[in-house]
Each structure stands twice: as structure tokens, then as C-alpha cells.
Amino acid sequence: MQTFSEQLPIVLHSLNIGFLQTLKLFFVTLIGALPLGLLISLGTGSKITPLRITLKIFIWIIRGTPLMIQLLIIYYFPGLVLKNAIWGGDEAGRFAASAVAFIINYACYFSEIFRGGISSIPIGQDEAGLVLGMSKSQIFFKVKLLQMIKRIVPPMSNEILTLVKDTSLARIIALQEVIWAGQAFMKGSQGISGAIWPLFFTAIYYLICNGLLTLLLGGLEKKLEYFR
Amino acid sequence: MGILNVEHIVKSFDKTEVLKDICFSMEESEVLSIIGSSGSGKTTLLRCLNFLERPDKGIIKVNDNIVFDGNDKSYLKESVIRKNRMHFGMVFQSFNLFPQYTAIENVMLARRLQAEKLPDFKAKKKEILEEIRSEAEFLIAQMGLTERKDNYPHQLSGGQCQRVAIARALAMKPDILCFDEPTSALDPELTGEVLRVIKELAETRMTMIIVTHEMAFARDVADKVIFMDNGYVLESGTSDEVFNHPKEDRTKQFLGRFNNG
Ligand SMILES: Nc1ncnc2c1ncn2[C@@H]1O[C@H](COP(=O)(O)OP(=O)(O)O)[C@@H](O)[C@H]1O
Ligand SMILES: [Mg+2]
């Protein structure tokens, strides 16, 4: 039986590897879902009725069902129903499936936030720009964009902090993220078994990560406080 | 003949006709006041002049050049509209200042964006920006806001905001400056400072169209007055004619409301 001080480096090494996967899923989701969310929000404001309605129904379904179901369906549906296991059975395949599920899910949440941000800018801002001879794109980039960002940052911060925690849902398809890494020591791994304390350590990873993000996003919010 | 000719403008929203055959004209340096009860179409008329709304019919001429003709689709082209609307400046009831810019930045922004499109902007950047800034500072001073020029809109009173908005409109050097109830959103004690700068502009011979419910001010500052009622120009004439010798019953009734209270 190893002592705690012998176990600690082994556990931390595993958790670090797991948390790297957590962070990778977090950043890939952000990079994918932010632009996709903007596109969806523009689509839901479109004049093309079929596009608008399709997107609204899609958003309703994605936001109305658990991300966990979406993960399971996206991961298993191709193999079990279409008899075409596009994801493969390895960690890379599980990551790809997780990333797709997370990007789609978060893009729908982000799109609603973007839509709120866009529609909260009074029409008078457009009109003032127009009568001063500005083009539509000048009005968007020089007048409205910063006002939108200011309104989007607080709700977006909430979603981003939730996303950090939600990445753990990928555990359901055995993605080797930080909780998966911590749980391994309960079942037994690298000579350590029946240990629950590594799970508490995973919580610390989340707390540190969300603490840093809170500071960063709070700082951005503060920076935009110079106007109303 | 005349700086502005408006001929037979018609404008409907859905099926309701809001402007019905509007005709009037203005000479350079004239101040025209448009009065009339709310819903009579005053705002819509101003918005047709600077093409925030597209008239359905009629002709608008500035300095004898046609800037809009309801029978000619080419005047509806975005690029044509953008060029032609620059004849008119607009001061809104609700100011519509850009909140993330300071007072002076609000005045300079559109000029700067315009200058950046000039072919020789890169070469003469410093002089051009310098000129835009000094013009903006002059306008800010003219509005009595020099001490406030680096404040953001939320740090200014309503009256100060509206004066920034006037400077911002003047920065584009419009031929005709339009005001849509410029003091209606202000606390009563702040209307005076805004009316004063408009009066000073009239003394510099700025051509202006002023929609207002401030009857004493309109009578004082206007050369010509139009009384609008239900989408029509019901009565028009000199300030003396309309205010002191109105012909139409509706005009008398409307003015009576103000005289009695
Ligand atoms: N965008 C619009 N859509 C539909 N109706 C409008 C619109 N703008 C104005 N109206 C209607 O046009 C009429 C004239 O409005 P407006 O020009 O604002 O009058 P005023 O400025 O004299 O109060 C009103 O009956 C108003 O309800
Ligand atoms: Mg009005």
C-alpha cells in the first residue's frame, strides 16, 4: 500500500491529462459555437420564412432536451442505426462526437444571446447613423457592435461558466476528461483503488478554471462600464 | 428657385395614407416651422425628406436638383439615397447619440468615416483629422459645451445631449437642418438652452425646418409656418399670418389650445 504522498503525483499526473482533454473540449466548443451561434441568430432574424421556422424548431428541440441525450444520440446513432460507425471507437472519435454535440448545443444557446443583443439596440442608433451618411456596415461595426458586446458579455459569461462544468457530461460516452480520470482511482488504476479523494481534486480543477474565467470576464464587463 | 421644393408627396403605411399631397417650398436661410397635433404626419414628413421613409409619390428638389421623384425608380437606389440624404441634417426628439463615444467623438465620427474613404486620406491623414477635430471643437464651442466635450452621453443632461446632437448634425454641413420636436424629451427647465442655440443658428442664417410644440418659440423664430392636419398641409404662410390671422377653423382651434393653457 502506497502512502498518500506517493499516490499524489500519480493522481495529479492522471488528472492533468484528463483536464487537458476537458480544456480542449471547452475551447473547441467555444471556437465552434460562437460563430455558429452568430450565424443561427442571423438566420432566425432572416426574412426567409422556412429557414426562420426550421431554425426556431431546431433551437427549441436542442434547448428543450438534455445535452446528455444529444451526446448519446450523436455518438451511437451512426453505428447502431446507420450501421456506419463514423466516429470510430477510440478517444479521438469520442472527442470528435463530443465536440459536435457540444458545438451544436451551445451554438443554440449562444444564438439566443446574440439575438437578444442585436435586438436590444434601439432603432434610433441605425437612423442616427444613416442620416449622418454612414453605410450599413459602418453602422454595424462603428456604432452597434460594441453596444451589443456590452449587452452580451454578462449572459455569455454565465453560459461559458456552465460550459466548463458541462464538459463533464462527455463522461457518458467515456471521453477521458478530468472526472473520468478521477473516477478511475475508485475502480482501480495504477495501483490505487477505492480512493474517492481524487474526485475532490477534480473539483478543485473546475474551481480554479472557473475562478480565472470569472476574473477575466468580470474584467471585460468592467472595461465596458465606461458607457451606458 | 428656392433651396427646397416639395411637390405632391404622398406616403402610406400599409393602407393608411399618412401624408396626402404635401407641397411647400423654402428659400435659403429661411426657418420653417411645422406645427400640428400629434399624429398629423409631421415626423413622417421629415423622415421622407432624409429618406428614413420612402415617399410613395411626389418630387423633392434641393437647389432645383431633383433628389427624389416617385415616378423614377433610380432615386430609390441605396447609393443615390445615401448621397441625396446628405442635403438634410436631422435632430431627433430622443437625441440618438452614440453612447460609447464622447461628445466630441460623436460630432467627429461620421466625418472621420467619410474622410477615410477619400483617395488621398493616407497621404494627408494628419491634416484631414486635424481639420475635422478643429471643426468639431468649433461646433462644440458654438453649442456652449467646450467644458463637456470629453464627457460621454450618460454623463450629460438631456439639454446637453441635444446640443451635442445638433453639433453632430451640423458637422456634416447639411443644406437644411431638420428638427423633430427637439425639446419634447426634455425636462421643462432644460428646453430653454436648446431653443436658445436653435435661435442662434437662425441668426447665422442656417436653413432649418423645425417641428415643434413650443408655439411661442415657433412664432418667434420662424419665417414661415405650416399647419398640418391629418396628413394635409391645411394652412401655411408667414409666422404672422398663421399665428395672428389664421384662416382655417382647425388652425384656430389648435392654436387656441395653446393660448388658453
Ligand atoms: N412606421 C409606421 N408604421 C405605421 N404607421 C405609422 C408609422 N409611423 C407613423 N405612423 C402613423 O402615421 C401617422 C402620422 O404619424 P407621425 O408622422 O409620427 O405624426 P406626428 O409626428 O405629427 O405626431 C400616425 O397615425 C402614426 O400612427
Ligand atoms: Mg412626431
Coordinates of C-alpha atoms and ligand atoms in Angstrom, one line a residue:
Chain A
M1 CA 0.0 0.0 0.0
Q2 CA 1.4 3.4 -1.1
T3 CA 1.3 6.4 1.2
F4 CA -0.7 9.5 0.2
S5 CA 2.4 11.4 -0.7
E6 CA 3.4 8.5 -3.1
Q7 CA -0.1 8.4 -4.6
L8 CA -0.5 12.2 -5.1
P9 CA 1.9 12.7 -8.0
I10 CA 0.4 9.7 -9.8
V11 CA -3.1 11.0 -9.3
L12 CA -2.2 14.6 -10.3
H13 CA -0.5 13.3 -13.4
S14 CA -3.7 11.5 -14.5
L15 CA -5.9 14.4 -13.6
N16 CA -3.7 16.8 -15.5
I17 CA -4.1 14.6 -18.6
G18 CA -7.8 14.4 -18.1
F19 CA -8.1 18.2 -17.5
L20 CA -6.2 18.8 -20.7
Q21 CA -9.0 16.9 -22.5
T22 CA -11.6 18.9 -20.6
L23 CA -10.0 22.2 -21.6
K24 CA -9.7 21.0 -25.2
L25 CA -13.4 20.3 -25.4
F26 CA -14.1 23.6 -23.7
F27 CA -12.1 25.7 -26.2
V28 CA -13.1 23.7 -29.3
T29 CA -16.8 24.2 -28.3
L30 CA -16.2 27.9 -27.8
I31 CA -14.4 28.3 -31.1
G32 CA -17.1 26.4 -33.0
A33 CA -20.2 27.6 -31.2
L34 CA -19.6 31.3 -31.1
P35 CA -19.5 31.8 -34.9
L36 CA -22.2 29.1 -35.5
G37 CA -24.4 30.8 -32.9
L38 CA -24.0 34.1 -34.6
L39 CA -25.0 32.5 -37.9
I40 CA -28.0 30.9 -36.4
S41 CA -29.1 34.1 -34.7
L42 CA -28.8 35.9 -38.1
G43 CA -30.9 33.0 -39.6
T44 CA -33.6 33.4 -37.0
G45 CA -33.9 37.1 -37.9
S46 CA -34.0 36.2 -41.7
K47 CA -36.9 37.2 -44.0
I48 CA -36.8 33.7 -45.5
T49 CA -39.7 32.1 -43.5
P50 CA -38.9 28.4 -44.0
L51 CA -35.3 29.0 -42.8
R52 CA -36.5 31.0 -39.8
I53 CA -39.1 28.4 -38.8
T54 CA -36.7 25.5 -39.2
L55 CA -34.1 27.2 -37.1
K56 CA -36.6 28.1 -34.4
I57 CA -37.8 24.5 -34.2
F58 CA -34.2 23.2 -34.1
I59 CA -33.3 25.6 -31.3
W60 CA -36.5 24.6 -29.4
I61 CA -35.5 20.9 -29.6
I62 CA -31.9 21.4 -28.7
R63 CA -32.7 23.7 -25.7
G64 CA -35.6 21.6 -24.6
T65 CA -33.7 18.3 -24.3
P66 CA -30.7 17.3 -22.1
L67 CA -27.3 17.7 -23.6
M68 CA -26.6 14.1 -22.4
I69 CA -29.2 12.6 -24.7
Q70 CA -27.8 14.6 -27.6
L71 CA -24.3 13.3 -26.8
L72 CA -25.6 9.7 -26.7
I73 CA -27.6 10.0 -29.9
I74 CA -24.8 11.7 -31.8
Y75 CA -22.2 9.1 -30.7
Y76 CA -24.3 5.9 -31.0
F77 CA -26.8 6.7 -33.8
P78 CA -24.4 6.4 -36.8
G79 CA -23.1 3.0 -35.6
L80 CA -26.3 1.4 -34.2
V81 CA -28.9 2.6 -36.7
L82 CA -27.0 3.6 -39.9
K83 CA -24.5 0.7 -39.4
N84 CA -21.8 3.2 -40.1
A85 CA -19.6 3.9 -37.0
I86 CA -18.3 7.2 -38.3
W87 CA -16.7 8.2 -35.0
G88 CA -14.6 5.1 -34.6
G89 CA -14.1 3.5 -31.1
D90 CA -11.1 5.4 -29.9
E91 CA -10.5 8.5 -27.8
A92 CA -10.2 10.7 -30.9
G93 CA -13.6 9.5 -32.2
R94 CA -15.2 10.1 -28.8
F95 CA -13.7 13.6 -28.7
A96 CA -15.0 14.4 -32.2
A97 CA -18.5 13.2 -31.3
S98 CA -18.4 15.2 -28.1
A99 CA -17.2 18.3 -29.9
V100 CA -20.0 18.1 -32.5
A101 CA -22.7 17.6 -29.8
F102 CA -21.3 20.5 -27.6
I103 CA -20.9 22.9 -30.5
I104 CA -24.5 22.3 -31.8
N105 CA -25.9 22.6 -28.3
Y106 CA -24.0 25.7 -27.2
A107 CA -24.5 27.4 -30.6
C108 CA -28.2 27.3 -30.0
Y109 CA -27.8 28.9 -26.5
F110 CA -25.4 31.4 -27.9
S111 CA -27.7 32.3 -30.8
E112 CA -30.4 33.3 -28.3
I113 CA -27.9 35.5 -26.5
F114 CA -26.7 37.1 -29.8
R115 CA -30.3 37.7 -30.9
G116 CA -31.1 39.4 -27.6
G117 CA -28.0 41.6 -28.0
I118 CA -28.8 42.6 -31.6
S119 CA -32.5 43.3 -30.9
S120 CA -31.7 45.3 -27.8
I121 CA -30.0 48.1 -29.7
P122 CA -32.6 50.8 -30.3
I123 CA -33.5 51.5 -34.0
G124 CA -32.6 55.2 -33.3
Q125 CA -28.9 54.2 -33.5
D126 CA -29.3 52.9 -37.0
E127 CA -31.3 56.0 -38.0
A128 CA -28.8 58.4 -36.5
G129 CA -26.0 56.7 -38.4
L130 CA -28.0 56.7 -41.7
V131 CA -28.8 60.4 -41.5
L132 CA -25.1 61.1 -40.9
G133 CA -24.3 59.3 -44.2
M134 CA -22.9 56.1 -42.8
S135 CA -23.2 52.8 -44.6
K136 CA -24.9 49.8 -43.0
S137 CA -21.6 48.1 -42.3
Q138 CA -20.1 51.3 -40.8
I139 CA -23.2 51.5 -38.5
F140 CA -22.8 47.9 -37.5
F141 CA -19.1 48.0 -36.8
K142 CA -18.6 51.5 -35.5
V143 CA -21.9 52.1 -33.7
K144 CA -23.7 48.9 -32.8
L145 CA -21.1 46.2 -32.3
L146 CA -19.6 47.5 -29.1
Q147 CA -23.0 48.2 -27.6
M148 CA -24.0 44.6 -28.5
I149 CA -20.9 43.2 -26.9
K150 CA -21.6 45.1 -23.8
R151 CA -25.0 43.6 -23.5
I152 CA -23.9 40.1 -24.5
V153 CA -21.0 39.8 -22.1
P154 CA -23.0 39.1 -18.8
P155 CA -25.3 36.4 -20.2
M156 CA -22.4 35.0 -22.2
S157 CA -20.3 34.7 -19.1
N158 CA -23.0 32.6 -17.4
E159 CA -23.1 30.2 -20.4
I160 CA -19.3 30.0 -20.5
L161 CA -19.0 29.1 -16.8
T162 CA -21.8 26.5 -17.3
L163 CA -19.9 25.1 -20.3
V164 CA -16.8 24.4 -18.2
K165 CA -18.9 22.2 -15.9
D166 CA -21.0 20.7 -18.7
T167 CA -17.9 19.3 -20.4
S168 CA -18.0 16.6 -17.7
L169 CA -21.2 15.2 -19.4
A170 CA -18.9 13.8 -22.1
R171 CA -18.0 11.2 -19.5
I172 CA -21.2 9.4 -20.5
I173 CA -19.5 8.3 -23.8
A174 CA -16.3 7.6 -21.9
L175 CA -14.4 10.7 -23.0
Q176 CA -11.3 10.7 -20.9
E177 CA -11.8 14.1 -19.3
V178 CA -10.9 15.0 -15.7
I179 CA -13.8 13.3 -13.9
W180 CA -13.2 10.1 -15.9
A181 CA -9.6 10.3 -14.8
G182 CA -10.5 10.9 -11.1
Q183 CA -13.1 8.0 -11.1
A184 CA -10.5 5.6 -12.4
F185 CA -8.9 5.6 -9.0
M186 CA -12.2 4.5 -7.4
K187 CA -12.3 1.4 -9.6
G188 CA -8.6 0.8 -9.5
S189 CA -5.8 2.2 -11.7
Q190 CA -2.0 2.4 -11.4
G191 CA -2.1 0.5 -8.1
I192 CA -4.6 2.8 -6.5
S193 CA -8.2 1.7 -5.9
G194 CA -11.2 2.6 -3.7
A195 CA -9.9 6.2 -3.5
I196 CA -12.5 9.0 -3.6
W197 CA -10.2 11.8 -2.7
P198 CA -9.0 12.2 -6.4
L199 CA -12.6 13.1 -7.2
F200 CA -12.4 16.0 -4.7
F201 CA -9.2 17.1 -6.5
T202 CA -11.1 17.2 -9.8
A203 CA -13.5 19.7 -8.2
I204 CA -10.5 22.0 -7.4
Y205 CA -9.6 22.0 -11.1
Y206 CA -13.0 23.2 -12.0
L207 CA -13.0 25.8 -9.3
I208 CA -9.6 27.2 -10.4
C209 CA -10.6 27.3 -14.0
N210 CA -14.0 29.0 -13.3
G211 CA -12.3 31.4 -10.9
L212 CA -9.9 32.5 -13.6
L213 CA -12.7 32.8 -16.1
T214 CA -14.8 34.8 -13.7
L215 CA -12.0 37.3 -13.2
L216 CA -11.4 37.5 -17.0
L217 CA -15.0 38.0 -18.0
G218 CA -15.7 40.3 -15.0
G219 CA -12.7 42.4 -16.1
L220 CA -14.1 42.6 -19.6
E221 CA -17.5 43.7 -18.2
K222 CA -15.8 46.4 -16.1
K223 CA -13.9 47.6 -19.1
L224 CA -17.2 48.2 -20.9
E225 CA -18.7 50.1 -18.0
Y226 CA -17.4 53.5 -19.3
F227 CA -20.6 53.9 -21.3
R228 CA -24.2 53.1 -20.9
Chain B
M1 CA -35.9 78.8 -57.4
G2 CA -35.8 78.0 -53.7
I3 CA -33.5 75.8 -51.7
L4 CA -36.2 73.2 -51.2
N5 CA -39.3 72.3 -53.2
V6 CA -41.6 69.6 -52.0
E7 CA -44.2 68.7 -54.6
H8 CA -47.2 66.4 -54.0
I9 CA -45.6 64.0 -51.5
V10 CA -47.8 61.0 -50.6
K11 CA -46.9 58.4 -48.1
S12 CA -48.9 55.4 -46.8
F13 CA -48.2 52.8 -44.1
D14 CA -50.0 49.7 -45.2
K15 CA -53.3 51.0 -46.3
T16 CA -53.4 54.2 -44.3
E17 CA -52.4 57.4 -46.1
V18 CA -50.3 59.4 -43.6
L19 CA -49.1 62.2 -46.0
K20 CA -51.6 63.3 -48.6
D21 CA -50.3 65.6 -51.3
I22 CA -47.8 67.6 -49.3
C23 CA -46.5 70.7 -51.1
F24 CA -44.3 73.5 -49.8
S25 CA -41.1 75.3 -50.7
M26 CA -38.4 77.2 -48.8
E27 CA -35.8 79.8 -49.6
E28 CA -32.2 79.7 -48.4
S29 CA -31.7 80.9 -44.8
E30 CA -35.4 80.6 -44.1
V31 CA -36.7 78.9 -40.9
L32 CA -39.8 76.9 -41.5
S33 CA -41.9 75.7 -38.5
I34 CA -44.2 72.8 -38.9
I35 CA -47.0 72.7 -36.3
G36 CA -50.0 70.4 -35.9
S37 CA -51.5 67.9 -33.4
S38 CA -49.8 64.6 -32.8
G39 CA -50.4 62.0 -35.5
S40 CA -50.8 64.7 -38.2
G41 CA -47.8 63.4 -40.1
K42 CA -45.0 65.9 -39.1
T43 CA -42.4 63.3 -38.2
T44 CA -43.2 61.2 -41.3
L45 CA -42.7 64.3 -43.5
L46 CA -39.2 64.9 -42.0
R47 CA -38.4 61.3 -42.4
C48 CA -39.4 61.4 -46.0
L49 CA -37.0 64.3 -46.6
N50 CA -34.0 62.4 -45.4
F51 CA -35.3 59.1 -46.7
L52 CA -35.7 57.2 -43.5
E53 CA -39.0 56.6 -45.1
R54 CA -39.5 56.4 -48.9
P55 CA -42.3 58.6 -50.2
D56 CA -44.8 56.7 -52.5
K57 CA -45.3 59.7 -54.8
G58 CA -44.1 63.2 -55.4
I59 CA -41.0 65.1 -56.1
I60 CA -38.3 66.6 -53.8
K61 CA -35.9 69.2 -55.2
V62 CA -32.9 70.7 -53.5
N63 CA -31.4 73.8 -55.1
D64 CA -33.5 72.9 -58.2
N65 CA -31.9 69.5 -58.5
I66 CA -34.3 66.6 -58.2
V67 CA -33.3 64.4 -55.2
F68 CA -36.5 62.3 -55.3
D69 CA -39.1 61.5 -57.9
G70 CA -41.8 58.9 -57.1
N71 CA -42.0 58.0 -60.8
D72 CA -38.3 57.2 -61.2
K73 CA -37.1 54.1 -59.5
S74 CA -33.4 55.2 -59.9
Y75 CA -33.9 57.5 -56.9
L76 CA -34.5 54.5 -54.7
K77 CA -31.1 53.1 -55.2
E78 CA -29.2 52.8 -51.9
S79 CA -26.2 54.7 -53.2
V80 CA -28.3 57.6 -54.6
I81 CA -30.3 57.8 -51.4
R82 CA -27.1 57.9 -49.4
K83 CA -25.8 60.8 -51.4
N84 CA -29.0 62.7 -51.5
R85 CA -29.9 62.4 -47.9
M86 CA -26.8 64.4 -47.1
H87 CA -28.6 67.6 -48.1
F88 CA -30.5 67.2 -44.9
G89 CA -29.4 67.1 -41.3
M90 CA -31.6 65.6 -38.7
V91 CA -32.0 66.2 -35.0
F92 CA -34.2 63.6 -33.3
Q93 CA -36.5 64.0 -30.4
S94 CA -34.6 61.3 -28.5
F95 CA -31.1 62.6 -29.4
N96 CA -29.9 59.1 -30.5
L97 CA -26.3 59.9 -29.5
F98 CA -23.8 57.1 -29.8
P99 CA -23.3 56.1 -26.1
Q100 CA -19.7 54.7 -26.4
Y101 CA -18.3 57.9 -27.8
T102 CA -17.6 61.2 -26.0
A103 CA -19.4 64.4 -27.0
I104 CA -16.7 65.4 -29.4
E105 CA -16.3 61.9 -30.8
N106 CA -20.0 61.9 -31.6
V107 CA -19.5 65.0 -33.6
M108 CA -16.4 63.7 -35.4
L109 CA -17.3 60.1 -36.1
A110 CA -19.2 60.3 -39.4
R111 CA -16.9 62.9 -40.8
R112 CA -13.9 60.7 -40.0
L113 CA -15.5 57.7 -41.6
Q114 CA -16.3 59.8 -44.7
A115 CA -12.7 61.1 -44.8
E116 CA -11.3 57.6 -44.6
K117 CA -12.9 56.8 -47.9
L118 CA -11.1 59.7 -49.7
P119 CA -8.4 58.7 -52.1
D120 CA -5.7 60.9 -50.6
F121 CA -6.6 60.1 -47.0
K122 CA -3.5 58.0 -46.3
A123 CA -1.2 60.8 -47.6
K124 CA -2.9 63.7 -45.8
K125 CA -4.3 61.8 -42.8
K126 CA -2.9 64.1 -40.2
E127 CA -4.1 67.3 -41.7
I128 CA -7.5 65.9 -42.5
L129 CA -8.1 64.6 -39.0
E130 CA -6.8 67.8 -37.6
E131 CA -9.3 69.8 -39.6
I132 CA -12.2 67.5 -38.6
R133 CA -11.2 67.9 -35.0
S134 CA -10.9 71.7 -35.1
E135 CA -14.3 72.0 -36.9
A136 CA -15.8 69.7 -34.3
E137 CA -14.3 71.8 -31.5
F138 CA -15.8 74.9 -33.1
L139 CA -19.2 73.4 -33.2
I140 CA -19.0 72.1 -29.6
A141 CA -18.0 75.6 -28.6
Q142 CA -20.9 77.1 -30.6
M143 CA -23.2 74.9 -28.6
G144 CA -21.6 76.0 -25.3
L145 CA -20.2 72.6 -24.5
T146 CA -16.4 73.1 -24.5
E147 CA -16.1 72.0 -20.9
R148 CA -18.2 68.9 -21.6
K149 CA -16.6 67.8 -24.9
D150 CA -14.9 64.7 -23.3
N151 CA -18.0 63.5 -21.4
Y152 CA -19.9 60.5 -22.5
P153 CA -23.6 61.0 -23.2
H154 CA -24.7 59.3 -20.0
Q155 CA -22.7 62.0 -18.1
L156 CA -24.7 64.8 -19.8
S157 CA -28.1 66.3 -19.1
G158 CA -30.8 66.0 -21.8
G159 CA -30.3 69.5 -22.9
Q160 CA -26.6 69.0 -23.3
C161 CA -27.2 65.7 -25.2
Q162 CA -29.5 67.5 -27.6
R163 CA -26.9 70.2 -28.2
V164 CA -24.3 67.6 -28.9
A165 CA -26.8 66.1 -31.4
I166 CA -27.2 69.5 -33.1
A167 CA -23.4 69.8 -33.4
R168 CA -23.2 66.3 -34.8
A169 CA -25.8 67.1 -37.4
L170 CA -24.0 70.4 -38.3
A171 CA -20.7 68.7 -38.7
M172 CA -22.0 67.1 -41.9
K173 CA -22.7 70.6 -43.3
P174 CA -26.2 70.0 -44.4
D175 CA -28.1 72.4 -46.7
I176 CA -31.1 72.1 -44.5
L177 CA -31.2 71.1 -40.8
C178 CA -34.4 69.4 -39.7
F179 CA -35.5 69.2 -36.0
D180 CA -38.2 66.8 -34.9
E181 CA -39.6 68.1 -31.6
P182 CA -36.1 68.8 -30.3
T183 CA -37.3 69.7 -26.8
S184 CA -40.1 67.2 -26.3
A185 CA -38.0 64.7 -24.4
L186 CA -36.5 67.3 -22.1
D187 CA -37.4 68.4 -18.6
P188 CA -39.1 71.8 -18.9
E189 CA -36.2 73.6 -17.3
L190 CA -33.8 72.3 -20.0
T191 CA -35.8 73.3 -23.1
G192 CA -34.6 76.9 -22.9
E193 CA -30.9 76.1 -23.5
V194 CA -31.8 74.1 -26.6
L195 CA -34.2 76.6 -28.0
R196 CA -31.5 79.3 -27.5
V197 CA -28.9 77.5 -29.6
I198 CA -31.5 76.9 -32.4
K199 CA -32.3 80.6 -32.3
E200 CA -28.6 81.4 -32.6
L201 CA -28.4 79.1 -35.6
A202 CA -31.3 81.0 -37.2
E203 CA -29.3 84.2 -36.6
T204 CA -26.3 82.6 -38.5
R205 CA -28.8 82.2 -41.4
M206 CA -28.9 78.4 -41.2
T207 CA -31.8 77.0 -43.3
M208 CA -34.0 75.0 -40.9
I209 CA -37.2 73.0 -40.6
I210 CA -38.4 72.8 -37.1
V211 CA -41.3 70.6 -35.9
T212 CA -42.2 71.8 -32.5
H213 CA -45.0 72.2 -29.9
E214 CA -43.2 75.3 -28.5
M215 CA -45.6 77.8 -30.0
A216 CA -44.0 80.9 -28.6
F217 CA -40.7 79.8 -29.9
A218 CA -42.1 78.9 -33.4
R219 CA -43.8 82.2 -33.7
D220 CA -40.6 84.0 -32.7
V221 CA -38.0 82.1 -34.8
A222 CA -40.0 81.0 -37.9
D223 CA -40.2 82.9 -41.1
K224 CA -42.8 80.5 -42.5
V225 CA -45.2 78.2 -40.7
I226 CA -47.0 75.2 -41.9
F227 CA -50.0 73.8 -40.0
M228 CA -50.5 70.1 -40.7
D229 CA -53.7 68.3 -40.0
N230 CA -54.5 64.7 -40.8
G231 CA -51.8 64.3 -43.4
Y232 CA -52.6 67.6 -45.2
V233 CA -50.9 71.0 -45.2
L234 CA -54.0 72.7 -44.0
E235 CA -52.6 76.2 -43.8
S236 CA -49.3 77.9 -44.5
G237 CA -47.9 81.4 -44.5
T238 CA -45.7 83.7 -42.7
S239 CA -45.4 83.4 -38.9
D240 CA -47.6 86.5 -38.5
E241 CA -50.3 85.1 -40.9
V242 CA -50.6 81.7 -39.4
F243 CA -50.3 82.7 -35.7
N244 CA -52.0 86.0 -35.7
H245 CA -54.5 85.7 -38.5
P246 CA -55.3 82.0 -39.1
K247 CA -57.9 81.4 -41.8
E248 CA -58.9 77.8 -41.1
D249 CA -61.1 76.8 -38.2
R250 CA -58.9 73.8 -37.4
T251 CA -55.9 76.1 -37.1
K252 CA -57.7 78.5 -34.8
Q253 CA -58.9 75.6 -32.7
F254 CA -55.3 74.1 -32.5
L255 CA -53.7 77.5 -31.6
G256 CA -56.5 78.2 -29.1
R257 CA -55.5 75.1 -27.1
F258 CA -52.1 76.7 -26.6
N259 CA -53.2 80.2 -25.9
N260 CA -55.6 79.0 -23.2
G261 CA -53.2 76.8 -21.4
Ligands
LIG1 N1 -43.8 53.1 -39.2 C1 -45.1 53.4 -39.2 N2 -46.0 52.4 -39.5 C2 -47.3 52.6 -39.4 N3 -47.9 53.7 -39.1 C3 -47.1 54.8 -38.8 C4 -45.7 54.6 -38.8 N4 -45.1 55.8 -38.5 C5 -46.1 56.7 -38.3 N5 -47.3 56.0 -38.5 C6 -48.7 56.7 -38.4 O1 -48.7 57.8 -39.2 C7 -49.4 58.8 -38.6 C8 -48.5 60.1 -38.5 O2 -47.5 59.9 -37.6 P1 -46.4 60.9 -37.4 O3 -45.7 61.3 -38.7 O4 -45.5 60.4 -36.3 O5 -47.2 62.2 -36.8 P2 -46.7 63.4 -35.9 O6 -45.2 63.4 -35.9 O7 -47.3 64.6 -36.5 O8 -47.2 63.1 -34.5 C9 -49.8 58.3 -37.2 O9 -51.2 57.9 -37.3 C10 -48.9 57.2 -37.0 O10 -49.6 56.2 -36.2
MG2 MG -43.8 63.3 -34.3

